[in-house]
Amino acid sequence: MLWSIGTFVVYLIVMVAVGLWAYRRTVSQSDFVLGGRQLNSWVAGLSANASDFSGWLLLGLPGAIYVSGLGEAWIAVGLAAGFAGSWIVLAPRLRVYTQRVTDARVGGDSDSLTLSSFLENRFNDPTRLLRGVSALLIIVFYFFYVASGLVAMSALFDQVFGLDPAPAIAIGVGIVVLYTVLGGFLAVSYTDVIQAAMMWLALIAVPVLAITALGGFSGLAEGVAAKSDGLLSAVGGTSLDGEIGAWVPTEALGWVVIVSGLAWGLGYFGQPHILARYMGIRSVKDIPAAATISVTWAVTAMALAVLVGFIGIAYFDTPLDTPEQVFPRLIEALAHPLVAGLLLAAILAAVMSTADSQLLVASSALTEDGYRAFVNRDADPRTLMWISRGAVIAVALAAAGIALWGNQSVMGLVGYAWAGFGAGFGPVLLLAVFWKRMTWAGALAGMVAGAGTAILWDILDKAVFGTGLYAMVPAAVLSFAAIFVFNGLGRVSDQMTADFDRVDAEVRSGEAGGATAAGARA
């Protein structure tokens, strides 16, 4: 425990040090929210990974594989495809459009710092409902999303130090809030790079140690097959029965489970904390390299997380009571205390790297899309920055309350928020950057239909439909449908058409980054 405490303390000191470094470079609201749009390819790519793959990667996914085998990997397949698609399809246009779109109220390039402000400017929304509704959805869903990270953090501190949830969450929240408040987007992005490296190295180290102990891949395969042949089937057919402590046959996965798993990939087109990296990269020219770095990391990390789940099945003679703890249990069983401390710190890094990004986006919604948009549009940029810092603390406290008094798993909380963002914003943003004739009415209808369905689907499905389908599927379908059905209630202005054509030409020419850099130097 002393080794682990020492390692954790060193890690946390480094995070705060990065926050202090970024504090000196954060002098305005633009710096605090998007880092002045100056992320290079490596920082943008790895920060997108770290802000995306939270405790779910090191706890939720290995735990799901541990319980049901290869059939649970359909989620990873869907995520890999969706992540690559969002970098290729959405990132270039979103980077240019959020900066170049005309300000709906004062004219000129808006330099939209949030998705909510971008939507208002993109559609020249006369009602201001787009900004208000989207900001409200961001804040609500992030309460649950940040809470999922805090639940994972609590489980980690309990596993390593035997801490109760309240002090564990208090320690984690305190450190995350400290460096996020100090350095904003730059602190979050540069700590993400460190955290992404720690997560990936941990996912390499544990399989190497475990497979060596098991006698190679043949020993691993034999160990898994000895528990149940169905664990290696891509269509499932096996599940861990906690009461009898063994894997028992079940029905093979149906189309509902496979489609639900693949549908997770749709979520990438609507996650504000990931899309912020697309908006903050310094140039469209940097996006291909960032995408290559990011997708390579994501695919290999998820493959290794799946492998960890299988290793747990083969390694432990007695099934674990808490499957989501398979990764930390393997670390404790296989590694020297010093190495174990480093590897366990990687789990803490995974949780923090997502929580900090989400806190930052939620606070930006409160400040940019709440206070500045509806209370004091001419607020001083430094005043806004300090209000944003206060908002980070407020959101963190609310999420901590949900984590302490809620009763859901990491996977359950992530799945709920992922569907809400993916269906509420994904279809709207995709069509916003590719469909010239889209209007504010279609955007608002799509947002409400997608997010509303994601919120209500589980209740309706249990009470009425009984399909077991992941909420993302019906929510995204209804969002697209609502956009096309209600789009005619709004109109496309000449300015909207001109903006679309200008952005389209700029993206195609690849000159957006050069213009941005020139403007920054000027």
Coordinates of C-alpha atoms in Angstrom, one line a residue:
M1 CA 0.0 0.0 0.0
L2 CA 2.9 2.4 0.7
W3 CA 4.2 1.9 -2.8
S4 CA 0.8 2.6 -4.2
I5 CA 0.3 5.7 -2.0
G6 CA 3.7 7.1 -3.1
T7 CA 3.0 6.5 -6.8
F8 CA -0.4 8.1 -6.6
V9 CA 1.0 11.1 -4.8
V10 CA 3.7 11.6 -7.4
Y11 CA 1.1 11.3 -10.2
L12 CA -1.2 13.8 -8.6
I13 CA 1.6 16.2 -8.1
V14 CA 2.5 16.0 -11.8
M15 CA -1.1 16.8 -12.7
V16 CA -1.2 19.8 -10.5
A17 CA 2.2 21.0 -11.9
V18 CA 0.8 20.9 -15.4
G19 CA -2.2 22.9 -14.2
L20 CA 0.1 25.5 -12.8
W21 CA 2.1 25.6 -16.0
A22 CA -1.1 26.1 -18.1
Y23 CA -2.3 28.7 -15.6
R24 CA 0.3 31.2 -16.8
R25 CA -0.8 30.7 -20.5
T26 CA -4.6 31.0 -19.8
V27 CA -5.5 34.7 -19.8
S28 CA -8.9 34.8 -21.5
Q29 CA -12.1 32.9 -21.9
S30 CA -11.0 31.6 -25.3
D31 CA -7.9 30.2 -23.7
F32 CA -9.8 28.6 -20.9
V33 CA -12.4 27.0 -23.1
L34 CA -10.4 26.0 -26.3
G35 CA -6.8 26.8 -25.6
G36 CA -6.7 29.4 -28.3
R37 CA -7.3 26.7 -30.9
Q38 CA -3.5 25.8 -31.0
L39 CA -3.3 22.1 -30.3
N40 CA -0.9 20.2 -32.4
S41 CA -1.6 16.7 -33.9
W42 CA -0.2 14.7 -31.1
V43 CA -1.9 16.6 -28.3
A44 CA -5.2 16.8 -30.1
G45 CA -5.2 13.1 -31.0
L46 CA -4.1 11.7 -27.6
S47 CA -6.3 14.2 -25.7
A48 CA -9.3 13.1 -27.7
N49 CA -8.5 9.5 -26.7
A50 CA -7.9 10.3 -23.0
S51 CA -11.1 12.4 -22.8
D52 CA -13.1 9.6 -24.4
F53 CA -11.8 6.4 -22.9
S54 CA -12.4 6.8 -19.2
G55 CA -12.7 4.2 -16.5
W56 CA -14.9 2.4 -19.0
L57 CA -11.8 1.2 -21.0
L58 CA -9.9 -0.2 -18.0
L59 CA -12.9 -1.3 -15.8
G60 CA -16.1 -1.5 -17.8
L61 CA -15.0 -3.2 -21.0
P62 CA -12.7 -5.9 -19.4
G63 CA -15.5 -6.5 -16.9
A64 CA -18.0 -7.0 -19.6
I65 CA -15.7 -9.4 -21.5
Y66 CA -15.1 -11.2 -18.2
V67 CA -18.8 -11.8 -17.7
S68 CA -19.9 -12.8 -21.2
G69 CA -16.9 -13.3 -23.4
L70 CA -16.3 -12.2 -27.0
G71 CA -19.9 -11.3 -27.6
E72 CA -19.4 -8.1 -25.6
A73 CA -16.7 -7.0 -28.0
W74 CA -19.3 -5.7 -30.5
I75 CA -19.3 -2.4 -28.6
A76 CA -15.6 -2.0 -29.2
V77 CA -16.1 -2.7 -32.9
G78 CA -18.8 0.0 -33.1
L79 CA -16.7 2.5 -31.2
A80 CA -13.6 1.9 -33.4
A81 CA -15.7 2.5 -36.6
G82 CA -17.5 5.5 -35.1
F83 CA -14.3 7.2 -33.8
A84 CA -12.5 6.9 -37.2
G85 CA -15.6 8.2 -38.9
S86 CA -15.9 11.2 -36.7
W87 CA -12.3 12.2 -37.3
I88 CA -12.6 11.8 -41.1
V89 CA -16.1 13.1 -41.7
L90 CA -16.9 15.6 -39.0
A91 CA -13.6 17.0 -37.6
P92 CA -12.4 19.1 -40.6
R93 CA -15.8 20.9 -41.2
L94 CA -16.5 21.4 -37.5
R95 CA -13.0 23.0 -37.0
V96 CA -13.6 25.5 -39.7
Y97 CA -17.3 26.1 -39.3
T98 CA -17.1 26.8 -35.5
Q99 CA -14.6 29.6 -36.2
R100 CA -15.8 31.1 -39.5
V101 CA -19.6 31.0 -39.1
T102 CA -21.1 34.5 -38.9
D103 CA -22.1 35.7 -35.4
A104 CA -25.9 35.8 -35.4
R105 CA -26.1 38.9 -33.3
V106 CA -23.2 41.2 -34.3
G107 CA -21.9 39.9 -37.5
G108 CA -18.3 38.9 -38.4
D109 CA -16.6 35.6 -37.7
S110 CA -18.1 34.3 -34.5
D111 CA -15.2 32.1 -33.2
S112 CA -17.9 29.9 -31.5
L113 CA -16.3 28.4 -28.4
T114 CA -19.1 25.9 -27.6
L115 CA -21.4 23.7 -29.7
S116 CA -24.4 25.6 -28.4
S117 CA -23.1 28.9 -29.6
F118 CA -22.1 27.3 -33.0
L119 CA -25.6 26.0 -33.5
E120 CA -27.2 29.4 -32.8
N121 CA -24.8 31.1 -35.2
R122 CA -25.0 28.4 -37.9
F123 CA -28.8 28.6 -38.1
N124 CA -29.1 32.3 -37.3
D125 CA -31.7 31.1 -34.7
P126 CA -34.2 34.0 -34.0
T127 CA -35.7 32.2 -31.0
R128 CA -32.4 31.4 -29.2
L129 CA -34.0 28.1 -28.3
L130 CA -31.1 26.1 -29.9
R131 CA -28.6 27.6 -27.6
G132 CA -30.6 27.3 -24.4
V133 CA -31.9 23.8 -25.0
S134 CA -28.5 22.4 -26.1
A135 CA -26.8 24.0 -23.1
L136 CA -29.3 22.5 -20.8
L137 CA -28.9 19.0 -22.3
I138 CA -25.1 19.3 -22.0
I139 CA -25.3 20.2 -18.3
V140 CA -27.8 17.5 -17.4
F141 CA -26.1 14.6 -19.2
Y142 CA -22.6 15.6 -17.9
F143 CA -23.9 15.3 -14.4
F144 CA -24.3 11.6 -15.1
Y145 CA -21.2 11.3 -17.2
V146 CA -18.9 12.8 -14.6
A147 CA -20.6 10.8 -12.0
S148 CA -19.7 7.6 -13.9
G149 CA -16.0 8.6 -13.6
L150 CA -16.4 9.3 -9.9
V151 CA -18.0 5.8 -9.3
A152 CA -15.0 4.2 -11.0
M153 CA -12.7 6.4 -8.9
S154 CA -14.4 5.3 -5.8
A155 CA -14.1 1.6 -6.7
L156 CA -10.4 2.1 -7.4
F157 CA -9.6 3.7 -4.1
D158 CA -11.7 1.1 -2.3
Q159 CA -9.8 -1.7 -4.0
V160 CA -6.3 -0.2 -3.4
F161 CA -6.6 1.6 -0.1
G162 CA -9.9 0.4 1.4
L163 CA -11.4 3.9 1.4
D164 CA -15.1 4.5 1.7
P165 CA -16.8 6.2 -1.3
A166 CA -17.1 9.7 0.3
P167 CA -13.4 10.4 1.0
A168 CA -12.4 8.6 -2.2
I169 CA -14.6 10.8 -4.3
A170 CA -13.5 13.9 -2.3
I171 CA -9.8 13.3 -3.1
G172 CA -10.4 12.6 -6.7
V173 CA -12.7 15.6 -7.3
G174 CA -10.4 17.9 -5.4
I175 CA -7.4 17.1 -7.7
V176 CA -9.3 17.1 -10.9
V177 CA -11.0 20.4 -10.1
L178 CA -7.7 22.0 -9.0
Y179 CA -5.8 21.5 -12.2
T180 CA -8.9 22.1 -14.4
V181 CA -9.6 25.4 -12.6
L182 CA -6.0 26.5 -12.9
G183 CA -5.2 25.8 -16.5
G184 CA -8.5 25.1 -18.3
F185 CA -8.4 23.6 -21.8
L186 CA -4.6 23.6 -22.0
A187 CA -4.1 21.9 -18.6
V188 CA -6.8 19.3 -19.5
S189 CA -5.3 18.6 -22.9
Y190 CA -1.6 18.3 -21.8
T191 CA -2.5 16.2 -18.8
D192 CA -4.5 14.0 -21.2
V193 CA -1.3 13.2 -23.2
I194 CA 0.3 11.9 -20.0
Q195 CA -2.8 10.0 -19.0
A196 CA -3.2 8.5 -22.5
A197 CA 0.4 7.2 -22.4
M198 CA -0.1 5.7 -18.9
M199 CA -3.3 4.0 -19.9
W200 CA -1.8 2.4 -23.0
L201 CA 1.3 1.3 -21.3
A202 CA -0.7 -0.3 -18.5
L203 CA -2.8 -2.2 -21.1
I204 CA 0.4 -3.5 -22.6
A205 CA 2.1 -4.4 -19.3
V206 CA -0.6 -6.5 -17.7
P207 CA -1.2 -8.8 -20.7
V208 CA 2.6 -9.4 -21.0
L209 CA 2.9 -10.3 -17.3
A210 CA -0.2 -12.4 -17.3
I211 CA 0.3 -14.3 -20.5
T212 CA 3.9 -15.2 -19.3
A213 CA 2.4 -16.5 -16.1
L214 CA -0.2 -18.6 -18.0
G215 CA 2.4 -20.2 -20.3
G216 CA 1.7 -18.2 -23.4
F217 CA -1.3 -17.7 -25.6
S218 CA -2.0 -21.4 -25.8
G219 CA -2.3 -21.5 -22.0
L220 CA -4.6 -18.5 -22.1
A221 CA -6.8 -20.1 -24.7
E222 CA -7.0 -23.4 -22.7
G223 CA -7.8 -21.5 -19.5
V224 CA -10.7 -19.7 -21.1
A225 CA -12.0 -22.7 -22.9
A226 CA -11.9 -24.7 -19.7
K227 CA -14.4 -22.3 -18.1
S228 CA -16.8 -22.4 -21.2
D229 CA -16.4 -22.8 -24.9
G230 CA -19.0 -20.1 -25.6
L231 CA -16.8 -17.4 -24.2
L232 CA -14.8 -17.4 -27.4
S233 CA -17.9 -17.1 -29.6
A234 CA -18.5 -13.7 -31.3
V235 CA -22.3 -14.3 -30.9
G236 CA -22.0 -15.1 -27.2
G237 CA -23.8 -18.0 -25.6
T238 CA -22.3 -17.8 -22.1
S239 CA -22.6 -15.6 -19.0
L240 CA -21.2 -15.6 -15.5
D241 CA -23.7 -16.8 -12.9
G242 CA -22.7 -15.0 -9.7
E243 CA -24.8 -17.3 -7.5
I244 CA -23.1 -20.5 -8.5
G245 CA -19.8 -19.0 -9.4
A246 CA -19.5 -20.4 -12.9
W247 CA -20.1 -19.5 -16.5
V248 CA -23.3 -21.1 -17.8
P249 CA -24.8 -21.4 -21.3
T250 CA -27.2 -18.8 -22.5
E251 CA -28.9 -18.1 -25.8
A252 CA -26.6 -16.8 -28.6
L253 CA -26.7 -13.1 -29.1
G254 CA -29.5 -11.9 -31.3
W255 CA -29.5 -9.0 -33.8
V256 CA -30.7 -6.7 -31.0
V257 CA -27.5 -7.1 -29.0
I258 CA -25.2 -6.9 -32.0
V259 CA -26.9 -3.8 -33.4
S260 CA -26.9 -2.2 -29.9
G261 CA -23.2 -2.8 -29.6
L262 CA -22.4 -1.4 -33.0
A263 CA -24.7 1.6 -32.4
W264 CA -22.3 2.9 -29.7
G265 CA -20.2 4.2 -32.6
L266 CA -22.8 6.7 -33.5
G267 CA -22.2 8.5 -30.2
Y268 CA -18.9 9.9 -31.4
F269 CA -20.6 12.5 -33.6
G270 CA -22.3 14.1 -30.6
Q271 CA -19.9 14.0 -27.6
P272 CA -19.0 17.6 -26.7
H273 CA -15.8 16.8 -24.8
I274 CA -14.4 14.9 -27.8
L275 CA -15.6 17.4 -30.4
A276 CA -13.8 20.1 -28.4
R277 CA -10.5 18.6 -29.6
Y278 CA -11.6 18.9 -33.2
M279 CA -12.5 22.5 -32.6
G280 CA -9.2 23.2 -30.7
I281 CA -6.8 21.8 -33.2
R282 CA -4.6 24.5 -34.8
S283 CA -5.2 23.6 -38.4
V284 CA -7.3 21.4 -40.7
K285 CA -3.9 20.3 -42.1
D286 CA -3.1 18.7 -38.7
I287 CA -6.3 16.6 -38.7
P288 CA -5.1 13.6 -40.8
A289 CA -2.1 13.1 -38.6
A290 CA -4.1 13.5 -35.4
A291 CA -6.7 11.1 -36.7
T292 CA -4.1 8.5 -37.4
I293 CA -2.5 8.8 -34.0
S294 CA -5.9 8.8 -32.2
V295 CA -7.6 5.9 -34.1
T296 CA -4.4 3.7 -33.8
W297 CA -4.3 4.3 -30.1
A298 CA -8.1 3.6 -29.7
V299 CA -8.1 0.4 -31.7
T300 CA -5.1 -1.1 -30.0
A301 CA -6.2 0.0 -26.5
M302 CA -9.7 -1.6 -26.9
A303 CA -8.2 -4.8 -28.3
L304 CA -5.9 -5.0 -25.2
A305 CA -8.8 -4.3 -22.9
V306 CA -10.7 -7.2 -24.4
L307 CA -7.6 -9.3 -23.9
V308 CA -7.5 -8.3 -20.3
G309 CA -11.0 -9.6 -19.8
F310 CA -10.1 -13.0 -21.2
I311 CA -6.9 -13.1 -19.1
G312 CA -9.0 -12.6 -16.0
I313 CA -11.2 -15.6 -16.9
A314 CA -8.2 -17.8 -17.3
Y315 CA -6.1 -16.5 -14.4
F316 CA -8.5 -16.5 -11.5
D317 CA -9.7 -19.9 -10.3
T318 CA -12.6 -18.5 -8.4
P319 CA -14.8 -16.0 -10.3
L320 CA -14.7 -12.5 -9.1
D321 CA -17.6 -11.0 -7.2
T322 CA -17.1 -7.6 -8.9
P323 CA -16.2 -8.2 -12.6
E324 CA -15.4 -4.6 -13.2
Q325 CA -12.4 -5.0 -10.9
V326 CA -10.7 -7.6 -13.0
F327 CA -8.0 -5.2 -14.3
P328 CA -6.9 -3.9 -10.8
R329 CA -7.1 -7.4 -9.4
L330 CA -4.7 -8.7 -12.1
I331 CA -2.3 -5.8 -11.4
E332 CA -2.2 -6.6 -7.7
A333 CA -1.7 -10.4 -8.4
L334 CA 1.0 -10.1 -11.0
A335 CA 3.1 -7.0 -10.4
H336 CA 5.7 -5.8 -7.9
P337 CA 4.2 -3.2 -5.5
L338 CA 6.1 -0.4 -7.2
V339 CA 5.0 -1.5 -10.7
A340 CA 1.5 -2.1 -9.4
G341 CA 1.3 1.4 -8.1
L342 CA 2.2 2.8 -11.5
L343 CA -0.3 0.6 -13.2
L344 CA -3.1 1.4 -10.8
A345 CA -2.3 5.1 -11.2
A346 CA -3.1 4.5 -14.9
I347 CA -6.7 3.6 -13.9
L348 CA -6.9 6.8 -11.9
A349 CA -5.5 8.6 -15.0
A350 CA -8.2 7.1 -17.2
V351 CA -11.0 8.4 -14.9
M352 CA -9.5 11.8 -14.4
S353 CA -8.7 12.4 -18.1
T354 CA -12.4 12.1 -19.0
A355 CA -13.8 13.8 -15.9
D356 CA -11.7 17.0 -16.4
S357 CA -12.8 17.4 -20.1
Q358 CA -16.4 16.9 -19.2
L359 CA -16.2 19.4 -16.3
L360 CA -14.7 21.9 -18.6
V361 CA -17.4 21.6 -21.3
A362 CA -20.2 21.7 -18.7
S363 CA -18.8 24.8 -17.1
S364 CA -18.5 26.4 -20.6
A365 CA -22.1 25.7 -21.2
L366 CA -23.1 27.4 -18.0
T367 CA -20.8 30.4 -18.7
E368 CA -20.8 30.9 -22.5
D369 CA -24.3 29.6 -23.2
G370 CA -25.9 30.7 -19.9
Y371 CA -24.4 33.8 -18.3
R372 CA -22.9 35.4 -21.4
A373 CA -25.7 34.5 -23.9
F374 CA -28.6 35.5 -21.7
V375 CA -27.4 37.7 -18.9
N376 CA -24.4 39.8 -19.9
R377 CA -23.2 39.5 -23.5
D378 CA -20.5 42.2 -23.0
A379 CA -19.0 40.6 -20.0
D380 CA -15.2 41.0 -19.7
P381 CA -13.3 37.9 -21.0
R382 CA -11.3 37.6 -17.7
T383 CA -14.5 37.8 -15.7
L384 CA -16.0 35.1 -17.8
M385 CA -12.9 32.9 -17.2
W386 CA -13.3 33.2 -13.5
I387 CA -17.0 32.5 -13.7
S388 CA -16.1 29.3 -15.7
R389 CA -13.8 28.3 -12.9
G390 CA -16.6 28.6 -10.4
A391 CA -18.9 26.6 -12.7
V392 CA -16.3 23.8 -12.8
I393 CA -16.6 23.5 -9.0
A394 CA -20.4 23.6 -9.1
V395 CA -20.7 20.8 -11.7
A396 CA -18.2 18.7 -9.9
L397 CA -20.1 18.9 -6.6
A398 CA -23.4 18.0 -8.3
A399 CA -21.8 15.0 -10.0
A400 CA -20.2 13.9 -6.8
G401 CA -23.7 13.9 -5.2
I402 CA -25.0 11.6 -8.0
A403 CA -22.0 9.3 -7.6
L404 CA -22.5 9.0 -3.8
W405 CA -26.3 8.6 -3.7
G406 CA -27.0 7.0 -7.0
N407 CA -27.0 3.2 -7.5
Q408 CA -25.7 2.5 -11.0
S409 CA -22.6 0.9 -12.5
V410 CA -19.9 2.7 -14.5
M411 CA -21.2 1.0 -17.6
G412 CA -24.8 2.0 -16.9
L413 CA -24.1 5.7 -16.3
V414 CA -21.8 5.9 -19.4
G415 CA -24.3 4.2 -21.6
Y416 CA -27.1 6.6 -20.5
A417 CA -25.0 9.8 -21.1
W418 CA -23.4 8.4 -24.3
A419 CA -26.8 7.8 -25.9
G420 CA -28.1 11.2 -24.8
F421 CA -25.2 13.1 -26.4
G422 CA -24.9 10.8 -29.4
A423 CA -28.6 11.1 -30.5
G424 CA -29.2 14.6 -29.2
F425 CA -26.3 16.2 -31.1
G426 CA -24.8 13.7 -33.6
P427 CA -27.5 13.8 -36.3
V428 CA -27.9 17.6 -35.9
L429 CA -24.2 18.3 -36.2
L430 CA -23.6 15.9 -39.1
L431 CA -26.4 17.5 -41.2
A432 CA -25.5 21.0 -40.0
V433 CA -22.0 20.8 -41.6
F434 CA -23.1 18.9 -44.8
W435 CA -26.7 20.1 -45.6
K436 CA -26.9 23.6 -46.8
R437 CA -30.7 23.8 -46.6
M438 CA -31.0 22.8 -43.0
T439 CA -32.8 25.3 -40.7
W440 CA -33.0 26.1 -37.0
A441 CA -36.4 24.4 -36.8
G442 CA -35.1 21.1 -38.1
A443 CA -32.1 21.3 -35.7
L444 CA -34.2 22.0 -32.7
A445 CA -36.6 19.2 -33.5
G446 CA -33.8 16.7 -34.1
M447 CA -32.1 17.7 -30.8
V448 CA -35.3 17.3 -28.7
A449 CA -36.4 14.1 -30.4
G450 CA -33.0 12.5 -30.0
A451 CA -32.2 13.5 -26.5
G452 CA -35.8 13.0 -25.3
T453 CA -35.9 9.4 -26.7
A454 CA -32.6 8.6 -25.1
I455 CA -33.9 9.7 -21.7
L456 CA -37.3 7.9 -22.0
W457 CA -36.4 4.8 -24.0
D458 CA -35.4 2.5 -21.2
I459 CA -38.6 3.2 -19.3
L460 CA -40.8 2.8 -22.4
D461 CA -38.9 -0.3 -23.6
K462 CA -39.4 -2.1 -20.3
A463 CA -43.0 -1.1 -20.0
V464 CA -44.2 -1.4 -23.6
F465 CA -41.8 -2.7 -26.2
G466 CA -39.6 -5.2 -24.5
T467 CA -36.9 -5.2 -27.2
G468 CA -33.8 -4.7 -25.1
L469 CA -32.4 -2.4 -27.8
Y470 CA -29.9 0.2 -26.8
A471 CA -31.5 3.7 -26.7
M472 CA -29.0 5.1 -29.2
V473 CA -30.7 3.2 -32.1
P474 CA -34.3 4.5 -31.8
A475 CA -33.1 7.9 -30.6
A476 CA -30.8 8.5 -33.5
V477 CA -33.5 7.3 -36.0
L478 CA -36.1 9.6 -34.6
S479 CA -33.7 12.5 -34.5
F480 CA -32.9 12.2 -38.2
A481 CA -36.7 11.9 -38.9
A482 CA -37.6 14.9 -36.9
I483 CA -35.0 17.0 -38.6
F484 CA -36.4 16.3 -42.1
V485 CA -40.1 16.5 -41.0
F486 CA -39.8 19.9 -39.2
N487 CA -37.0 21.5 -41.3
G488 CA -39.5 23.4 -43.4
L489 CA -40.7 25.5 -40.5
G490 CA -37.6 27.5 -40.6
R491 CA -35.9 29.3 -43.5
V492 CA -32.3 29.5 -44.9
S493 CA -31.0 33.1 -45.0
D494 CA -28.5 34.4 -47.6
Q495 CA -25.9 34.7 -44.8
M496 CA -26.3 31.0 -43.9
T497 CA -25.8 30.0 -47.6
A498 CA -22.8 32.3 -47.9
D499 CA -21.3 30.8 -44.7
F500 CA -21.8 27.3 -45.9
D501 CA -20.2 27.9 -49.3
R502 CA -17.2 29.7 -47.7
V503 CA -16.6 27.0 -45.2
D504 CA -16.9 24.3 -47.8
A505 CA -14.3 26.0 -50.0
E506 CA -12.0 26.6 -47.1
V507 CA -12.1 22.9 -46.0
R508 CA -11.5 21.7 -49.5
S509 CA -8.6 24.0 -50.0
G510 CA -7.0 23.1 -46.7
E511 CA -6.3 26.7 -46.0
A512 CA -8.1 27.1 -42.7
G513 CA -5.1 26.3 -40.5
G514 CA -2.9 28.7 -42.3
A515 CA -5.4 31.5 -41.9
T516 CA -5.8 30.7 -38.3
A517 CA -2.1 30.7 -37.6
A518 CA -1.6 33.9 -39.5
G519 CA -4.4 35.5 -37.4
A520 CA -2.8 34.3 -34.2
R521 CA 0.6 35.7 -35.1
A522 CA -1.0 39.0 -36.1

